Coordinates of C-alpha atoms and ligand atoms in Angstrom, one line a residue:
M1 CA 47.0 175.6 97.1
G2 CA 49.5 173.2 97.4
M3 CA 52.9 173.1 100.0
H4 CA 54.8 173.5 96.2
D5 CA 52.8 176.4 94.7
Y6 CA 54.6 179.5 95.1
D7 CA 52.3 182.1 96.0
E8 CA 52.1 185.3 98.2
S9 CA 52.6 183.5 101.7
T10 CA 55.5 182.3 100.7
D11 CA 56.6 185.6 99.2
E12 CA 56.1 187.1 102.0
L13 CA 58.1 184.3 103.8
A14 CA 60.8 184.7 100.9
R15 CA 61.0 188.8 102.3
S16 CA 61.4 187.6 105.5
V17 CA 64.1 184.8 105.2
F18 CA 66.8 187.0 103.1
E19 CA 66.0 189.9 105.4
Y20 CA 67.0 187.2 108.2
A21 CA 69.7 185.4 105.9
L22 CA 71.4 189.1 105.6
D23 CA 71.0 190.6 109.2
R24 CA 72.9 187.2 110.0
I25 CA 75.6 187.9 107.4
R26 CA 76.2 191.7 107.8
M27 CA 76.1 191.3 111.8
E28 CA 78.9 190.5 114.6
P29 CA 78.3 187.1 115.4
P30 CA 76.5 186.3 118.9
M31 CA 77.8 184.1 120.8
D32 CA 75.0 182.1 122.9
G33 CA 75.8 178.9 124.1
P34 CA 74.3 175.6 124.4
V35 CA 70.7 175.5 126.1
G36 CA 69.0 171.8 127.7
V37 CA 66.5 170.3 125.9
E38 CA 64.6 170.9 129.2
Q39 CA 64.7 174.7 128.5
L40 CA 63.7 174.2 124.2
T41 CA 60.7 172.5 125.1
E42 CA 59.7 174.6 127.4
A43 CA 60.1 177.3 124.8
V44 CA 59.5 175.1 120.8
G45 CA 57.2 172.2 122.4
Q46 CA 55.9 170.3 119.3
T47 CA 57.1 171.7 116.2
I48 CA 55.4 169.5 113.8
T49 CA 52.0 169.2 114.2
A50 CA 49.9 167.4 111.6
E51 CA 48.7 170.9 110.3
G52 CA 52.0 173.0 110.6
L53 CA 53.5 176.1 112.0
G54 CA 52.8 177.9 109.0
G55 CA 55.9 179.7 108.1
T56 CA 56.1 183.1 110.0
A57 CA 55.2 181.2 113.5
A58 CA 58.3 178.3 112.2
L59 CA 60.7 181.1 111.6
A60 CA 59.8 182.3 114.4
T61 CA 60.6 179.8 116.6
F62 CA 64.0 179.1 114.8
T63 CA 65.5 183.2 115.1
D64 CA 64.0 183.8 118.7
H65 CA 64.9 179.9 119.8
L66 CA 66.5 178.1 118.4
A67 CA 69.7 180.0 117.0
P68 CA 70.6 181.4 120.3
A69 CA 70.4 177.9 121.6
C70 CA 73.5 177.2 118.4
I71 CA 77.5 178.9 119.2
S72 CA 78.4 181.1 115.7
V73 CA 81.1 179.8 115.0
D74 CA 82.7 182.3 112.9
H75 CA 82.9 184.3 116.3
P76 CA 86.4 186.1 116.0
R77 CA 86.8 184.7 120.6
Y78 CA 85.3 181.0 118.7
M79 CA 88.7 179.3 119.5
A80 CA 88.0 175.5 120.2
W81 CA 88.2 173.0 118.6
V82 CA 88.3 174.0 115.0
P83 CA 86.3 176.3 113.6
C84 CA 85.0 178.1 110.6
A85 CA 84.2 180.8 109.2
P86 CA 83.5 181.1 106.0
T87 CA 83.6 184.6 103.9
D88 CA 80.3 186.4 103.6
T89 CA 81.1 186.0 99.7
A90 CA 80.4 182.3 100.7
V91 CA 78.3 182.3 102.4
L92 CA 75.3 184.1 100.0
F93 CA 76.0 181.8 97.1
D94 CA 75.8 178.9 99.4
L95 CA 71.5 180.6 99.4
I96 CA 72.2 180.4 95.6
V97 CA 72.7 176.7 95.6
G98 CA 70.2 175.7 98.1
A99 CA 68.1 177.5 96.3
S100 CA 69.1 176.0 92.7
A101 CA 68.6 172.1 93.5
L102 CA 71.8 171.4 92.1
S103 CA 73.1 167.8 92.3
A104 CA 76.6 167.5 91.5
T105 CA 76.2 163.9 91.4
W106 CA 76.9 163.1 88.0
W107 CA 78.2 165.1 85.4
F108 CA 75.4 164.7 82.9
D109 CA 73.2 166.4 85.9
G110 CA 76.0 168.7 86.9
S111 CA 78.3 169.6 85.0
G112 CA 78.4 173.6 85.0
A113 CA 79.3 172.7 89.0
I114 CA 80.5 170.2 88.9
Y115 CA 83.2 172.2 86.4
A116 CA 83.8 175.1 88.9
E117 CA 84.6 172.5 92.3
N118 CA 87.7 170.6 89.8
Q119 CA 88.5 174.3 89.5
A120 CA 88.7 174.9 93.0
L121 CA 90.3 171.1 93.5
R122 CA 93.0 172.1 91.5
W123 CA 94.1 175.3 92.4
I124 CA 94.8 173.4 96.1
S125 CA 96.2 170.0 93.3
D126 CA 98.9 173.0 92.5
L127 CA 99.2 174.0 96.0
A128 CA 100.3 170.3 96.9
G129 CA 102.0 170.6 94.0
M130 CA 100.2 167.6 93.0
P131 CA 99.9 166.2 88.9
E132 CA 98.0 167.9 86.3
Q133 CA 95.6 164.2 86.0
A134 CA 95.3 164.3 90.0
G135 CA 91.2 164.6 91.3
G136 CA 88.5 163.6 93.4
C137 CA 85.3 166.2 94.5
F138 CA 84.0 167.3 98.0
V139 CA 82.8 164.9 100.7
P140 CA 81.7 167.0 102.8
G141 CA 84.3 166.7 105.9
G142 CA 87.9 164.9 106.9
T143 CA 86.4 162.1 108.3
M144 CA 84.2 160.9 104.9
G145 CA 87.6 162.2 103.0
N146 CA 89.8 159.6 105.3
L147 CA 88.0 157.2 105.1
S148 CA 87.7 157.4 101.1
A149 CA 90.7 157.7 100.8
L150 CA 92.0 154.5 102.7
V151 CA 89.3 153.0 101.2
A152 CA 91.1 153.4 98.1
A153 CA 94.3 152.1 99.1
R154 CA 93.3 148.9 100.6
D155 CA 91.5 148.9 97.8
T156 CA 94.6 149.1 95.5
A157 CA 96.6 146.8 97.3
I158 CA 93.8 144.1 96.8
R159 CA 94.2 144.7 94.0
R160 CA 98.0 144.5 93.5
R161 CA 97.8 141.2 94.7
G162 CA 95.6 139.7 92.4
D163 CA 95.7 136.3 94.0
P164 CA 92.8 136.2 96.9
D165 CA 95.0 133.2 98.0
K166 CA 97.7 135.9 98.8
R167 CA 96.4 138.3 100.4
P168 CA 97.3 139.0 104.1
A169 CA 95.3 137.6 107.1
R170 CA 95.1 141.6 108.9
W171 CA 96.1 144.4 107.0
A172 CA 97.2 148.0 109.3
V173 CA 97.2 151.6 108.1
V174 CA 100.3 153.3 109.3
A175 CA 99.4 155.7 111.2
S176 CA 100.9 158.4 113.7
E177 CA 99.5 158.8 117.9
G178 CA 99.1 162.4 116.4
A179 CA 97.5 161.9 113.7
H180 CA 93.1 162.7 113.8
S181 CA 90.6 160.4 115.7
S182 CA 88.9 160.5 111.9
V183 CA 92.0 157.7 110.9
S184 CA 91.4 155.0 114.2
S185 CA 88.1 155.3 112.7
A186 CA 88.3 154.3 109.1
A187 CA 90.6 152.1 110.4
R188 CA 87.5 150.7 112.6
V189 CA 85.0 150.6 110.1
M190 CA 87.4 149.0 107.4
D191 CA 87.7 146.2 109.9
V192 CA 92.2 147.5 109.4
D193 CA 94.7 148.1 112.1
V194 CA 96.3 150.7 112.7
L195 CA 100.0 150.8 113.5
L196 CA 101.8 153.0 115.0
A197 CA 104.4 155.1 115.0
P198 CA 105.2 158.0 117.8
T199 CA 106.7 161.1 117.1
D200 CA 110.2 162.7 118.2
S201 CA 110.6 165.4 120.1
D202 CA 109.0 168.4 118.2
R203 CA 105.5 165.9 118.1
R204 CA 106.7 165.3 113.8
L205 CA 106.1 161.7 113.0
R206 CA 109.6 161.3 111.1
G207 CA 109.9 158.4 108.6
G208 CA 112.4 156.4 110.7
A209 CA 109.5 155.6 112.8
V210 CA 107.6 154.9 110.2
A211 CA 109.8 151.8 108.7
E212 CA 109.8 150.5 112.8
A213 CA 106.7 150.4 112.6
I214 CA 106.3 148.4 109.6
A215 CA 109.3 146.6 110.1
A216 CA 107.6 145.4 114.0
R217 CA 103.8 144.6 112.6
P218 CA 102.1 141.4 113.5
E219 CA 103.0 138.4 111.5
G220 CA 100.4 137.7 109.0
T221 CA 99.7 141.7 109.2
E222 CA 100.6 144.1 106.1
A223 CA 100.5 147.8 106.8
F224 CA 99.0 149.2 102.6
A225 CA 99.1 152.4 103.3
V226 CA 100.3 155.4 105.7
V227 CA 98.9 158.2 106.8
G228 CA 100.8 161.3 107.1
T229 CA 99.6 165.1 109.3
S230 CA 99.8 168.3 107.9
G231 CA 98.9 169.6 111.1
T232 CA 97.9 167.7 114.1
T233 CA 94.5 168.9 115.3
N234 CA 95.5 169.2 119.1
L235 CA 98.7 171.4 118.0
G236 CA 98.8 171.9 114.6
T237 CA 102.2 169.9 114.1
V238 CA 103.4 168.9 110.1
D239 CA 104.7 165.6 110.0
A240 CA 108.4 164.7 108.1
L241 CA 106.2 164.6 104.8
D242 CA 109.3 163.4 102.6
E243 CA 110.8 161.1 105.2
I244 CA 107.4 159.7 104.7
A245 CA 107.2 159.7 101.7
S246 CA 110.5 158.1 100.7
V247 CA 109.8 155.4 103.1
A248 CA 105.9 154.4 101.7
A249 CA 107.3 154.4 97.8
A250 CA 109.9 152.2 99.5
N251 CA 107.4 149.9 100.5
S252 CA 104.9 150.4 98.3
L253 CA 102.8 151.7 100.2
W254 CA 100.4 153.9 98.9
F255 CA 100.4 157.5 101.0
H256 CA 97.8 160.0 103.0
V257 CA 97.9 163.0 103.8
D258 CA 95.7 164.1 106.3
G259 CA 95.6 168.1 105.8
A260 CA 92.4 168.8 107.0
Y261 CA 92.9 171.3 109.5
G262 CA 96.1 172.3 108.1
G263 CA 96.5 171.4 104.9
A264 CA 95.6 175.8 104.0
G265 CA 98.9 176.3 105.7
L266 CA 99.7 175.5 101.7
A267 CA 98.6 178.3 100.5
A268 CA 100.6 180.8 102.9
P269 CA 104.4 181.7 101.9
S270 CA 105.4 182.1 105.3
T271 CA 104.4 178.1 106.2
R272 CA 105.5 176.7 103.0
H273 CA 107.9 175.4 103.2
V274 CA 107.0 172.5 106.4
F275 CA 105.1 170.8 103.6
E276 CA 107.5 169.9 101.9
G277 CA 107.1 166.5 100.3
I278 CA 103.6 166.5 100.2
E279 CA 104.1 165.9 96.6
H280 CA 104.4 163.0 96.5
C281 CA 100.9 161.6 98.0
D282 CA 98.5 159.7 96.5
S283 CA 95.8 161.3 98.2
L284 CA 95.4 164.3 99.7
I285 CA 93.0 165.8 102.4
V286 CA 92.1 169.9 102.5
D287 CA 89.2 170.8 104.7
P288 CA 88.0 174.1 103.3
H289 CA 85.7 173.5 106.3
K290 CA 88.3 175.0 108.6
W291 CA 91.3 177.6 107.5
L292 CA 90.1 178.4 103.8
F293 CA 86.9 180.2 104.7
A294 CA 84.1 178.0 103.3
P295 CA 80.9 177.8 105.2
Y296 CA 80.5 173.2 106.9
D297 CA 80.2 171.0 105.1
C298 CA 83.2 171.5 102.8
A299 CA 86.5 168.9 102.1
A300 CA 88.3 167.9 99.5
L301 CA 89.8 164.8 98.9
I302 CA 92.1 164.9 96.3
Y303 CA 93.9 161.5 94.6
R304 CA 97.3 161.8 92.4
D305 CA 95.9 159.0 90.4
P306 CA 91.4 159.2 90.9
A307 CA 91.3 156.4 88.1
V308 CA 92.2 154.5 91.0
A309 CA 90.0 155.5 92.5
R310 CA 87.3 155.2 90.6
L311 CA 87.4 151.3 90.7
A312 CA 88.0 152.0 94.2
H313 CA 84.2 153.9 94.9
T314 CA 82.0 153.6 91.3
Q315 CA 79.0 152.1 93.0
Q316 CA 77.5 149.3 90.1
A317 CA 73.8 148.4 90.0
G318 CA 71.0 148.8 86.6
Y319 CA 69.7 151.9 87.9
L320 CA 73.2 153.4 87.3
D321 CA 74.6 151.7 84.2
S322 CA 73.3 154.4 82.4
I323 CA 75.9 156.9 83.7
N324 CA 79.1 153.8 84.0
E325 CA 78.1 153.4 80.6
R326 CA 79.9 157.1 79.6
S327 CA 83.2 158.5 80.0
D328 CA 82.5 161.3 82.1
W329 CA 84.1 162.2 85.4
N330 CA 81.4 161.8 88.7
P331 CA 81.7 162.7 91.6
S332 CA 80.3 159.9 93.0
D333 CA 83.1 157.1 92.0
Y334 CA 85.6 159.5 93.3
A335 CA 84.6 158.2 97.6
H336 CA 81.7 156.7 99.9
H337 CA 78.5 158.5 98.4
L338 CA 75.8 158.6 95.7
S339 CA 74.1 161.9 95.7
R340 CA 75.8 164.8 96.6
R341 CA 74.8 168.7 96.2
P342 CA 77.9 170.9 95.1
R343 CA 79.2 171.5 98.6
G344 CA 82.7 173.3 97.2
L345 CA 80.3 175.6 95.6
P346 CA 80.3 178.5 98.1
F347 CA 83.7 177.4 98.2
W348 CA 84.6 178.1 94.8
F349 CA 82.3 181.4 94.0
S350 CA 84.5 182.8 97.2
L351 CA 87.9 181.9 95.7
A352 CA 86.8 183.2 91.6
V353 CA 85.9 186.6 93.6
H354 CA 88.1 187.0 95.5
G355 CA 91.1 185.3 94.0
T356 CA 93.9 183.8 95.3
R357 CA 96.0 186.3 96.1
S358 CA 93.4 187.2 99.4
Y359 CA 93.0 183.7 100.2
S360 CA 97.3 183.4 100.7
E361 CA 97.2 186.5 102.3
A362 CA 93.6 185.4 105.0
V363 CA 96.3 182.9 105.9
E364 CA 98.7 184.4 106.6
K365 CA 96.8 188.0 108.6
T366 CA 96.0 184.0 110.8
L367 CA 99.3 183.2 111.2
T368 CA 100.7 186.7 112.3
V369 CA 98.1 186.5 115.0
T370 CA 99.2 183.2 116.7
R371 CA 102.1 184.4 116.1
E372 CA 102.1 187.8 118.1
G373 CA 99.8 185.6 120.7
A374 CA 103.0 182.8 121.0
A375 CA 105.3 186.5 121.9
L376 CA 102.5 187.2 124.1
V377 CA 102.2 183.8 125.9
E378 CA 106.0 183.7 126.5
S379 CA 106.4 187.0 127.8
T380 CA 103.3 186.0 130.2
P381 CA 105.0 185.2 133.6
Y382 CA 101.7 182.5 134.9
L383 CA 101.6 181.4 130.9
E384 CA 104.2 179.1 129.9
L385 CA 104.1 178.5 125.8
I386 CA 104.0 174.9 125.2
M387 CA 105.8 175.1 121.7
E388 CA 105.6 177.9 118.8
P389 CA 103.1 177.1 116.3
T390 CA 104.1 175.4 113.2
L391 CA 101.0 175.9 111.7
S392 CA 97.3 179.1 113.8
I393 CA 97.2 176.4 117.0
L394 CA 98.8 178.0 120.2
A395 CA 99.1 175.9 122.7
F396 CA 100.6 176.7 126.0
R397 CA 100.0 176.4 129.5
R398 CA 98.2 178.6 133.3
N399 CA 101.0 177.7 136.1
G400 CA 100.2 175.7 138.4
W401 CA 96.5 175.1 137.4
T402 CA 94.6 172.4 137.6
A403 CA 92.3 171.0 135.2
E404 CA 89.0 171.3 137.7
E405 CA 90.5 174.6 136.9
Y406 CA 91.0 175.7 133.3
G407 CA 87.4 173.4 132.2
A408 CA 86.0 176.3 135.2
W409 CA 87.6 179.1 133.9
S410 CA 86.3 177.5 130.5
D411 CA 83.0 178.1 131.3
S412 CA 82.5 181.3 133.1
L413 CA 84.4 182.7 129.6
L414 CA 81.7 181.6 127.4
E415 CA 78.8 181.7 130.4
E416 CA 79.5 186.0 129.7
G417 CA 79.4 185.6 126.3
S418 CA 83.0 186.5 125.9
A419 CA 85.5 183.7 124.0
L420 CA 85.0 179.7 122.9
V421 CA 88.4 178.0 124.1
V422 CA 88.3 174.4 125.8
P423 CA 90.9 172.9 127.6
T424 CA 92.8 169.6 125.9
T425 CA 95.1 167.4 126.9
V426 CA 99.0 167.8 126.1
D427 CA 102.0 164.8 127.3
G428 CA 98.9 163.8 129.4
A429 CA 99.0 166.7 131.4
P430 CA 95.6 170.0 131.0
A431 CA 97.3 172.4 128.0
L432 CA 95.2 175.4 126.4
R433 CA 94.5 174.9 123.0
L434 CA 93.8 178.7 120.6
C435 CA 93.0 177.4 116.8
I436 CA 93.3 180.3 115.1
V437 CA 91.6 180.1 111.1
N438 CA 89.6 183.3 111.8
P439 CA 90.9 186.3 109.8
R440 CA 88.5 188.6 112.1
T441 CA 90.6 187.3 115.6
E442 CA 92.4 190.5 116.3
I443 CA 96.2 190.1 119.0
D444 CA 93.9 191.6 121.1
D445 CA 90.9 188.8 121.7
L446 CA 94.2 186.9 122.0
A447 CA 95.0 189.5 125.4
A448 CA 92.2 189.8 126.2
I449 CA 92.2 185.7 126.9
V450 CA 95.2 186.7 128.0
E451 CA 94.1 188.7 130.6
S452 CA 91.1 186.6 132.4
L453 CA 93.3 183.8 132.9
A454 CA 95.5 186.5 135.5
Ligands
PLP501 C1 89.2 167.7 111.8 C2 90.2 166.7 111.4 C3 89.4 165.4 110.6 C4 88.1 165.6 110.4 O1 87.1 166.6 109.9 P1 86.0 166.2 109.8 O2 86.0 167.6 108.6 O3 85.8 167.4 110.9 O4 85.3 165.8 109.1 C5 89.9 164.9 110.3 N1 91.6 165.2 109.9 C6 92.1 166.4 110.6 C7 93.7 166.9 111.0 C8 91.7 167.5 111.8 O5 92.0 168.1 112.2

């Protein structure tokens, strides 16, 4: 029998795969840790062979050696970078997405999946107060979301100029020092410049700084967009979105909001107000794989006017004419991509099952734990809180510690399998940063980390 035939051995493998997947969903996630390539080579060796290993052996290779060489991002004490804490429901549905051979590239192929994805996007658009016609698609991550939005922004600026002779020598995007690294990465890919605007004493980008950065641009450079960050990755601060929106409008600039991490805070009544002005954005990204409990990889990209994004992104070719001739809603038109899986479906299913109120409550839970953690840090003599958390990032210092001491402490926590926390840099000095996006993280988990710093 061929490898595309469902036979007895496939059936046996199916049972093993389901059993393993279900066990993993049910259990407390293991912490595990990175393993060196030599050690993996010794344990696993060459897995791709002419004859194949067979299902049982290949699965055992994964479960016994490869999986334990991966850290579970949903561990409640994984608080480095931005973790991912998917709901069991979302993870279960990911199995169905994988099993169903779904393409959500075009409406023609994936209308049912795209209909559901669009409702999930609509929930985020509504939280942000975006207009009825707003829409977009799910992309793999915030990096692709930022790039695609900025490409649409520049395309719009070019179209507005009309005459190619009227184009500036250099295009530029205005962003703060706190903007995510993917913004400058997108600028490099697009061969545009970044006009860096300083943040104020609250570590937020303000309208005045944006206006000054535009005014101070080099001769021959024109700005086409400004990026506001609603939840900086390092400290979780939210830029003054209302002020930035006004400056963007006054200068006819595209206003992009990067809410990859923090956009989920829109769903929490206690933090909704810090996003004021977000409703004026031309584009917005929010990563459900960060703080909205979806598995990787899932980032929402939403445009105020999807038609302009479509002009920028639709690919043209003879083999695509039959699709482009239709007036359907094709997710492929709204980002730098073509073929795509319906990566928004696990998120949609979980939202549909649990309802939006559960999402608000789960985000609030993480905010409460973060605030309790801030109080704990403040009351601990050997720690210094860097700032009251705006969202769910808790940044502080261990008095007197050097970068080496932070590093050694972080390594030892992971070695014990007790937590994953890595140092960061704030104002040029090492600091600790806990990112709490997992509703299973309790104040006791933070207390254990604080204790280990004594
Ligand atoms: C994480 C992050 C990104 C990049 O998102 P990926 O999904 O990792 O590509 C962009 N912007 C901000 C603010 C982020 O926190």
